[in-house]
XYZ file of C-alpha atoms in Angstrom:
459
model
C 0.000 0.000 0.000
C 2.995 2.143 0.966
C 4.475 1.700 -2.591
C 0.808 2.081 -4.716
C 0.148 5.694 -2.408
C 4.167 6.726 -2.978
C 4.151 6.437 -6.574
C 0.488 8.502 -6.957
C 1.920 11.509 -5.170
C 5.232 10.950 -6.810
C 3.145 11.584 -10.051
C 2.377 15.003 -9.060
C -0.877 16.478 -9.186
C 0.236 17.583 -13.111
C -0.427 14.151 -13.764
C -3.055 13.195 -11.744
C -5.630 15.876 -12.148
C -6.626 14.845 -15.773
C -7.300 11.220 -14.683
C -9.274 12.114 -11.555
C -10.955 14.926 -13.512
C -11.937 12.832 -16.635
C -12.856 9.961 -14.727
C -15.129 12.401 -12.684
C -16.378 13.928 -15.773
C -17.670 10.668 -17.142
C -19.082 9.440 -13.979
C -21.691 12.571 -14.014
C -22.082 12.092 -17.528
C -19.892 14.551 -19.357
C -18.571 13.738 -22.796
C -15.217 11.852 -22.999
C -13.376 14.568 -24.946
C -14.598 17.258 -22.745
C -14.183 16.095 -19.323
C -10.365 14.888 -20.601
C -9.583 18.378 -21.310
C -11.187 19.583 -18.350
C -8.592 17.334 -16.615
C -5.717 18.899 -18.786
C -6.207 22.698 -17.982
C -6.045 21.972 -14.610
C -2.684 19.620 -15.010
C -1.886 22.299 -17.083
C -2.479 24.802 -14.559
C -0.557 23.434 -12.004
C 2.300 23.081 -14.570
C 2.389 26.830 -15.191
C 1.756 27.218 -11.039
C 5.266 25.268 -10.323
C 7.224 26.885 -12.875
C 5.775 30.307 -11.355
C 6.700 29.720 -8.089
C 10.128 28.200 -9.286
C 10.867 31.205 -10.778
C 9.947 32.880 -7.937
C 12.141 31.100 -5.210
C 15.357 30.485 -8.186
C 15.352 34.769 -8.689
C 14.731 35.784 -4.787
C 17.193 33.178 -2.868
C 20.329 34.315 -4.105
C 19.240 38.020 -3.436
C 17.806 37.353 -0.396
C 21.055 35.512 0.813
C 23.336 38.007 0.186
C 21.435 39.974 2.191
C 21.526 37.446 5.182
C 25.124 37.466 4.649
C 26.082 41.330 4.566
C 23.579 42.264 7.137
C 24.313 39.346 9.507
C 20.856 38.301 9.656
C 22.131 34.108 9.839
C 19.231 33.097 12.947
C 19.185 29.844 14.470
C 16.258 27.976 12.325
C 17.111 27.091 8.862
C 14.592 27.413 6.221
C 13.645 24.145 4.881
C 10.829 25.140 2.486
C 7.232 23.273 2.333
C 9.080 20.223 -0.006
C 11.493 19.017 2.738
C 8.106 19.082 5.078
C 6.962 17.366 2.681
C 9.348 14.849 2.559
C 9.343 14.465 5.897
C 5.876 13.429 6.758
C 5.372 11.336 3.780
C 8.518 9.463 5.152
C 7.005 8.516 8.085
C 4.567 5.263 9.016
C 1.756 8.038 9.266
C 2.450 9.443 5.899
C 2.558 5.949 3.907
C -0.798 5.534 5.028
C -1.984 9.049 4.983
C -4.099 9.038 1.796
C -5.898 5.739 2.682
C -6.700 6.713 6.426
C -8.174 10.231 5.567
C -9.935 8.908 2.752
C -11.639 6.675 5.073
C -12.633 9.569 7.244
C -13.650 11.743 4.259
C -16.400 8.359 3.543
C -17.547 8.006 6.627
C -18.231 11.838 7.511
C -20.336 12.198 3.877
C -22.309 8.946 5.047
C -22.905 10.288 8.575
C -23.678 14.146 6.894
C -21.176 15.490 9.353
C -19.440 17.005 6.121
C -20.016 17.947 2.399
C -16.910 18.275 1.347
C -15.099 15.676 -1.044
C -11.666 16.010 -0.910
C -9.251 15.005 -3.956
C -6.844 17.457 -3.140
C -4.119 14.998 -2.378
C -0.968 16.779 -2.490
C -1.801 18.373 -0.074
C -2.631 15.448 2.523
C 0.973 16.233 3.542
C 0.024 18.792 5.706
C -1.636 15.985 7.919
C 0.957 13.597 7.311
C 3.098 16.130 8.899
C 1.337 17.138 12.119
C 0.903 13.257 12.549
C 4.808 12.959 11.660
C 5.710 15.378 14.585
C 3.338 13.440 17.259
C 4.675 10.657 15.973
C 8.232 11.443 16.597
C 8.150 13.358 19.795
C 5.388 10.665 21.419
C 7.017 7.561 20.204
C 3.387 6.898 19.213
C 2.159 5.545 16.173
C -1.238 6.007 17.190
C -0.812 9.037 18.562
C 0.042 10.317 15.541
C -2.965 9.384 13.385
C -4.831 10.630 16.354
C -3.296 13.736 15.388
C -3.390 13.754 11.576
C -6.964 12.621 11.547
C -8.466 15.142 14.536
C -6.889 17.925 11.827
C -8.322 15.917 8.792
C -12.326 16.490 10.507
C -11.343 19.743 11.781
C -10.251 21.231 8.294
C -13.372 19.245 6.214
C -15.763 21.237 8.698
C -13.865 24.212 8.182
C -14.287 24.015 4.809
C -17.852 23.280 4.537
C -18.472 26.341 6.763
C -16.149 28.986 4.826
C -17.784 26.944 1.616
C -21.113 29.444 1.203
C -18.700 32.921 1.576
C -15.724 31.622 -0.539
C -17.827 30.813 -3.596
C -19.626 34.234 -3.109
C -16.863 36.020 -2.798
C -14.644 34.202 -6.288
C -16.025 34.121 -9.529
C -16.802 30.903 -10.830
C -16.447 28.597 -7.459
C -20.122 27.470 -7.396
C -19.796 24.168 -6.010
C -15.866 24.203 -4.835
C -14.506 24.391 -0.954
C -10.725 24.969 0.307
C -10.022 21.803 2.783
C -6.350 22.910 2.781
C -5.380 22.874 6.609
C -2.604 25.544 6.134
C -4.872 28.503 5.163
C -8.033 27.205 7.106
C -6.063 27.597 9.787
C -5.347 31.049 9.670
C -9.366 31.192 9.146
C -10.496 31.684 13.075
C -8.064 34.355 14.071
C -8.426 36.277 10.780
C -12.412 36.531 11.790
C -11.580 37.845 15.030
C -9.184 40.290 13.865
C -11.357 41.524 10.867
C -14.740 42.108 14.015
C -11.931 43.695 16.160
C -10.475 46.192 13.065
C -14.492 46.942 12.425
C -14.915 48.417 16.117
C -11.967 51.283 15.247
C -14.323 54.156 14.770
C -13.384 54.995 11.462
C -11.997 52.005 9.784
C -14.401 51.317 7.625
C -14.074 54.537 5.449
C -10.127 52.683 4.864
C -11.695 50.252 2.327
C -9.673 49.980 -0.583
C -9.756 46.440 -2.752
C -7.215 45.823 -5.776
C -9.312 47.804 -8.047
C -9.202 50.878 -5.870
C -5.751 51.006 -5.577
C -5.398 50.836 -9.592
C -7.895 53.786 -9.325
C -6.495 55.800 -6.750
C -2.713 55.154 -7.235
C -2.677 54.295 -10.956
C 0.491 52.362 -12.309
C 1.628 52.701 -8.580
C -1.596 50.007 -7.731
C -1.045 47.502 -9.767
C 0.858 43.889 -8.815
C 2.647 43.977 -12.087
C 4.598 47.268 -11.241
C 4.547 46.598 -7.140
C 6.626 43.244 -8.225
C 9.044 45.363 -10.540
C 9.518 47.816 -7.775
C 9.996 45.203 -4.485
C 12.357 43.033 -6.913
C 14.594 46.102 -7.437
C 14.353 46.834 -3.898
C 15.779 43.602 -2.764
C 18.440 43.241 -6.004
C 19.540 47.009 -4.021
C 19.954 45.852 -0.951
C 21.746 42.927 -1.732
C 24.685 45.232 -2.907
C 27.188 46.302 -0.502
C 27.948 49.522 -1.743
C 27.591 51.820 -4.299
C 30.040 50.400 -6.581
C 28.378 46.949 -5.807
C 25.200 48.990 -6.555
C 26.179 50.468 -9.989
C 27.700 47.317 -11.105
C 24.642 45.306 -9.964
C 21.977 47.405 -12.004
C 21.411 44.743 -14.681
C 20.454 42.183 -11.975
C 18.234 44.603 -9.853
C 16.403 45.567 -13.158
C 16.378 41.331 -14.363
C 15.432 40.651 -10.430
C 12.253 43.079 -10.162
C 11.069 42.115 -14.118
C 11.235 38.850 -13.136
C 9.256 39.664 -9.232
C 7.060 41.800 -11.889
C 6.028 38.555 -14.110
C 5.562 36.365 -11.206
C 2.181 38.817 -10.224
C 1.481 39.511 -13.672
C 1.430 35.775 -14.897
C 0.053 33.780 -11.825
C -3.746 35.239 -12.474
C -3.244 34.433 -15.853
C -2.196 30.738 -15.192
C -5.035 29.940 -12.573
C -7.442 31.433 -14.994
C -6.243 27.611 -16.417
C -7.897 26.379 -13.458
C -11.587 28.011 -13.102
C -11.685 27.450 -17.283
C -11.134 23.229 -16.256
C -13.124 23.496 -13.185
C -16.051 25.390 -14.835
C -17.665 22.149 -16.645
C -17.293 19.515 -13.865
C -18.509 22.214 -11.149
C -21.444 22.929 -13.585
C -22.346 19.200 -14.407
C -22.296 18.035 -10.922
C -24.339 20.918 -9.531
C -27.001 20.164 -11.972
C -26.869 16.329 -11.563
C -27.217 16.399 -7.899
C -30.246 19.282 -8.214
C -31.810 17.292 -10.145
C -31.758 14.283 -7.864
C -31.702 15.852 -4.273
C -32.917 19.057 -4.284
C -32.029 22.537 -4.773
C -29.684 22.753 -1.770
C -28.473 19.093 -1.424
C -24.621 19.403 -3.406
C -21.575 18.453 -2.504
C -18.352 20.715 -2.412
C -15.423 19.070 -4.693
C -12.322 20.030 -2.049
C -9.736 21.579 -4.185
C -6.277 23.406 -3.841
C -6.013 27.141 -2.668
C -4.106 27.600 -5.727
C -7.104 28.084 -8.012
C -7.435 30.874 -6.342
C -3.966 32.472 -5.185
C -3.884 34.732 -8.455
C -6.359 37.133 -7.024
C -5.087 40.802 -6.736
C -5.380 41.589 -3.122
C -3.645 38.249 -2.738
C -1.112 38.865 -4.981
C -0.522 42.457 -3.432
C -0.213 41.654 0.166
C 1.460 38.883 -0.382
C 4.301 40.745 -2.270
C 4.192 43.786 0.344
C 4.545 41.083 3.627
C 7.737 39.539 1.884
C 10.207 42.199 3.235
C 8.053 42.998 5.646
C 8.004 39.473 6.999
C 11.860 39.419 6.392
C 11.903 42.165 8.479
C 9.869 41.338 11.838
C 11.692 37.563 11.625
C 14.983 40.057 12.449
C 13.823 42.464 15.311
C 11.308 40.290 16.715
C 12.475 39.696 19.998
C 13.048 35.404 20.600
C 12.412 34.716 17.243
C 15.001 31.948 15.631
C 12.948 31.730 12.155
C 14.048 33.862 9.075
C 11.805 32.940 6.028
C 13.694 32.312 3.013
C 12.531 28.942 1.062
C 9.299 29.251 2.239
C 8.558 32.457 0.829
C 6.252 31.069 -1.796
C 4.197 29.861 0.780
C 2.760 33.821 1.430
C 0.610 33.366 -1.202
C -1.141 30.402 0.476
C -2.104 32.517 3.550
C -4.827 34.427 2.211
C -7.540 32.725 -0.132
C -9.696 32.575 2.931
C -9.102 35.591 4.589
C -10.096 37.166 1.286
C -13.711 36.323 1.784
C -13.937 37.386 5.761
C -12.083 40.852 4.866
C -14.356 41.249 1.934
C -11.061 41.908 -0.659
C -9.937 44.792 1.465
C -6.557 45.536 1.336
C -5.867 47.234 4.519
C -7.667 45.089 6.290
C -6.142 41.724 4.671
C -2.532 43.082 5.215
C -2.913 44.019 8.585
C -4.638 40.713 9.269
C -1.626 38.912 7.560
C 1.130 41.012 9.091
C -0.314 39.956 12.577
C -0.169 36.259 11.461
C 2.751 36.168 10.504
C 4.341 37.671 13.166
C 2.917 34.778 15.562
C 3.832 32.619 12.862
C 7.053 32.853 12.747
C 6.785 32.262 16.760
C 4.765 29.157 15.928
C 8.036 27.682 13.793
C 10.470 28.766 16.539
C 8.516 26.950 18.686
C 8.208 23.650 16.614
C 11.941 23.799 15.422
C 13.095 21.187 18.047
C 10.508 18.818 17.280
C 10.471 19.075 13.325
C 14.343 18.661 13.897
C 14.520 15.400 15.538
C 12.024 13.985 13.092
C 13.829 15.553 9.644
C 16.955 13.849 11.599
C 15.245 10.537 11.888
C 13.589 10.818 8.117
C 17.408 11.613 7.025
C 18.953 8.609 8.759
C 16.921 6.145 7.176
C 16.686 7.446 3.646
C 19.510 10.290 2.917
C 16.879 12.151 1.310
C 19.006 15.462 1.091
C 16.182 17.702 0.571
C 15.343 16.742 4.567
C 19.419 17.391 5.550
C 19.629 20.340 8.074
C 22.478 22.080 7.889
C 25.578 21.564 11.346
C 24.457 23.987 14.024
C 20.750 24.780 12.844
C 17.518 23.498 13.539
C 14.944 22.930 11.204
C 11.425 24.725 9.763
C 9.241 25.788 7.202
C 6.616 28.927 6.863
C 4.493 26.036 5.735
C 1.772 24.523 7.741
C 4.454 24.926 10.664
C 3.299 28.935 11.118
C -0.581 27.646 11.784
C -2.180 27.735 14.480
C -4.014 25.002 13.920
C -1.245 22.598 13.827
C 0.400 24.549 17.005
C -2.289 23.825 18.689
C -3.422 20.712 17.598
C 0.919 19.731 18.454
C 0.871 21.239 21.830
C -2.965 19.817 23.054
C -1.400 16.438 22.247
C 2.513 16.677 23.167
C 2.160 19.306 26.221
C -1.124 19.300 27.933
C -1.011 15.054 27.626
C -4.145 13.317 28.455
C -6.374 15.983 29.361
C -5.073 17.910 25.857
C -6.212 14.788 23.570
C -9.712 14.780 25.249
C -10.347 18.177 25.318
C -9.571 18.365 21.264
C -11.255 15.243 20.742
C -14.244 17.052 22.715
C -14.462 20.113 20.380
C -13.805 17.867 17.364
C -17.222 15.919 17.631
C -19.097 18.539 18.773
C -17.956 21.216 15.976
C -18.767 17.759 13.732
C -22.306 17.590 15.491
C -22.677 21.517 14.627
C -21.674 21.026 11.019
C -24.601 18.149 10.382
C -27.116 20.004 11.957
C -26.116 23.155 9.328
C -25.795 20.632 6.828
C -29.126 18.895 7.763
C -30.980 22.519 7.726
C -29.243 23.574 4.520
C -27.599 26.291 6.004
C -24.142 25.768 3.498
C-alpha cells in the first residue's frame, strides 16, 4: 500500500488531475473529450503554477542571501521550504498511510452528513501527514500520531464546509468548490476575530480599498505587475554592498524586479487555467445532484487554494509582507525563524481571509502582518521537534532535501506557522491526556454543529 500511495503523489498532481478529472467527468455524464480536457487545464495549470513559483524562489534566494550574509541576519532555524516538510511526513509510518486513512474519514463523515466536502486534493494530505509525523516522533506513538493527523483531517473538512457558502460568493466561478487545505483554514479563526476587532476602530471602515481601488487611486503605482518590478529592485539594491556593488549590480536589480514583476502579472493568468477546467465539472455536478436531491443538497469538490492564489489583493499583500516578513523575523524579539525557502508559501495565507475581509486591502494586510508575526513564533517553537524527526527521516533514507544544515535546527513557513497545527501539536505533546480529550471534545461537537447546518441547509 505504501508503494501504490508513494508512486500517486510521486506523479504530481500535473499528472493526476486529468485522470481524476476525466474519470469524474464521465461518472456525471460529461462527454469523454470534454471532461479529458477539463482534466488537462487543470494539469496544465498546475504546470504553469510550479514553474511560477520556481521562478519565484530560483530569482529571490540568491538576493535574499546576500542579504543574510552582509547584514548578519544568519538566525538559528534554517529554512527548509514546504518540499522538505513534505518529505518528511510522507517518510514517516503516518504518511505511507496518509491518503488511505483520511480517505476513510472523508467516507464516513459524507455517510454520517457530518461534512459535504469531497476532498481530492491529495498533495496536499501532507500537511496531515506532517502534524501526525511530529506526534509521531516526539510521542514515540504511532497512534498518537494518526490521532493527530486525523483530529486535523475532521477539523479542516468542517472548516471548509463552513467557509464553503462565503468563498464561492466572494470568487467568480467557485459554485460548487470548498478549500479543505489545513494551512490557510487555519489562519481562518483568528483572521475573523481580527477583521470584528479592526471593524470596532471608529473609522476604519471609510479605509476600504480592494485591488481595483488602488489601480484607481494610485494608478500604475496600484497595480501587482509594477509593485513586483519595484519590491524586486528593492531587494536586487539591498543585496549590494555599496555603491560600486550597486552600480555594477543594475542589470540584476532591473532582471530581479522584471522577473518579481512577471511572477504577479502571470500567476492570475495561469489559474485562470484552473476556473476554465473546473467550470464544466462544477457545472455538471451541480445540476446532476439538483436534479436528484434538491435545490440545496450538493456536494463541495475540495480543491487546492491555488485556483485561487492569483487574485489581486492576494497577490498584493502577499508581495508587500515579503520584506516585511523578512523584516519582523529580524527584530522580533526570541524569534530563531528567518523565512527564506518558504517564501512562496505567502501566497497560500490568504484565499480565505479574502472572503472574511471582503477583498480589502488594509484590512487583509494588517490581518496577515499579525499572522505572521505569531507565525514565525509558531516555527520557533516547533523547530526542536520538526528537527529530531527531519533527523530521523534523514537517517533512514539520505533524502538530502530533509538534511539540516551543522548547528541549525529545522522549519518551514508552511503549515508549521498555523495555528491550527500549534495547537493541535501542543494539546497532544504538552497538555497530555487531558489535551487529547479536550480536542477530541471540540472535534465531535464542531462535527455535530456542522450536520445540523448541513441537515438545515444552512451551506
Amino acid at each position: 500500500m505504501e508503494t501504490v500511495f508513494s508512486y500517486i503523489i510521486g506523479l504530481g498532481a500535473a499528472v493526476m488531475m486529468p485522470i481524476i478529472f476525466t474519470i469524474l467527468g464521465i461518472c456525471i455524464k460529461i462527454k469523454f473529450g470534454k471532461a479529458l480536457q477539463s482534466g488537462l487545464y487543470v494539469g496544465v495549470g498546475f504546470v504553469g503554477l510550479s514553474v511560477i513559483t520556481a521562478l519565484l524562489t530560483s530569482s529571490l534566494s540568491p538576493s535574499l542571501s546576500k542579504v543574510v550574509e552582509i547584514y548578519g541576519l544568519n538566525l538559528e532555524v534554517f529554512d527548509m521550504g514546504w518540499p522538505a516538510a513534505a518529505a518528511v511526513a510522507y517518510n514517516t509510518s503516518v504518511g505511507a498511510f496518509i491518503i488511505p486513512v483520511c480517505l476513510a474519514v472523508n467516507v464516513v463523515m459524507l455517510l454520517t452528513k457530518t461534512t459535504k466536502t469531497v476532498n481530492i486534493d491529495l498533495w496536499n494530505y501532507w500537511h496531515f501527514a506532517f502534524i501526525g509525523a511530529m506526534v509521531f516522533y516526539t510521542m514515540d506513538s504511532i497512534a498518537w500520531g494518526f490521532f493527530a493527523a486525523v483530529i486535523c483531517y475532521i477539523l479542516t473538512l468542517i472548516a471548509a464546509d463552513y467557509t464553503a457558502p462565503r468563498f464561492q460568493k466572494f470568487y467568480d466561478k467557485m459554485d460548487g468548490i470548498s478549500i479543505p487545505q489545513p494551512f490557510c483554514q487555519g489562519f481562518m479563526p483568528p483572521a475573523i476575530l481580527i477583521n470584528k476587532a479592526l471593524d470596532l476602530i471608529p473609522g476604519f471602515d471609510k479605509l476600504y480599498i480592494d485591488a481595483e481601488g488602488m489601480k484607481k487611486k494610485f494608478g500604475i503605482l496600484g497595480e501587482p505587475l509594477f509593485l513586483g518590478v519595484l519590491v524586486g529592485c528593492g531587494i536586487g539594491a539591498l543585496a549590494c554592498r555599496n555603491g560600486e556593488e550597486l552600480v555594477a549590480g543594475i542589470p540584476g536589480i532591473l532582471g530581479l524586479g522584471i522577473k518579481m514583476g512577471a511572477v504577479m502579472e502571470l500567476i492570475p493568468r495561469i489559474t485562470g487555467l484552473f476556473i476554465e477546467g473546473l467550470r464544466p465539472i462544477s457545472d455538471a455536478t451541480r445540476q446532476m445532484i439538483t436534479r436528484k436531491f434538491g435545490e440545496n443538497a450538493g456536494l463541495h469538490i475540495g480543491m487546492s487554494p491555488a485556483l485561487v492564489i492569483g487574485h489581486p489583493t492576494t497577490l498584493v499583500v502577499s508581495l508587500l509582507l515579503i520584506p516585511v516578513t523578512l523584516f519582523l523575523a529580524v527584530v522580533l524579539p526570541g524569534n530563531q525563524f528567518l523565512p527564506l525557502a518558504s517564501l512562496a508559501g505567502m501566497f497560500y495565507v490568504f484565499p480565505i481571509i479574502l472572503p472574511v475581509t471582503n477583498g480589502n486591502v488594509v484590512k487583509t494586510f494588517i490581518i496577515g502582518l499579525i499572522l505572521m508575526a505569531v507565525g514565525l513564533y509558531f516555527v520557533t517553537n516547533l523547530a526542536p521537534y520538526f528537527t529530531s524527526a527531519a533527523q530521523d527521516v534523514y537517517k533512514a533514507t539520505q533524502d538530502a532535501a530533509v538534511a539540516i544544515p551543522q548547528g541549525f535546527e529545522g522549519g518551514a513557513l508552511d503549515f508549521a506557522s498555523s495555528p491550527l497545527a500549534w495547537t493541535i501539536f501542543h494539546l497532544i505533546h504538552s497538555v497530555k491526556f487531558i489535551g487529547p480529550v479536550i480536542l477530541a471534545a471540540c472535534t465531535l461537537a464542531l462535527a455535530v454543529l456542522n450536520r445540523r447546518a448541513i441537515i438545515r441547509k444552512k451551506y
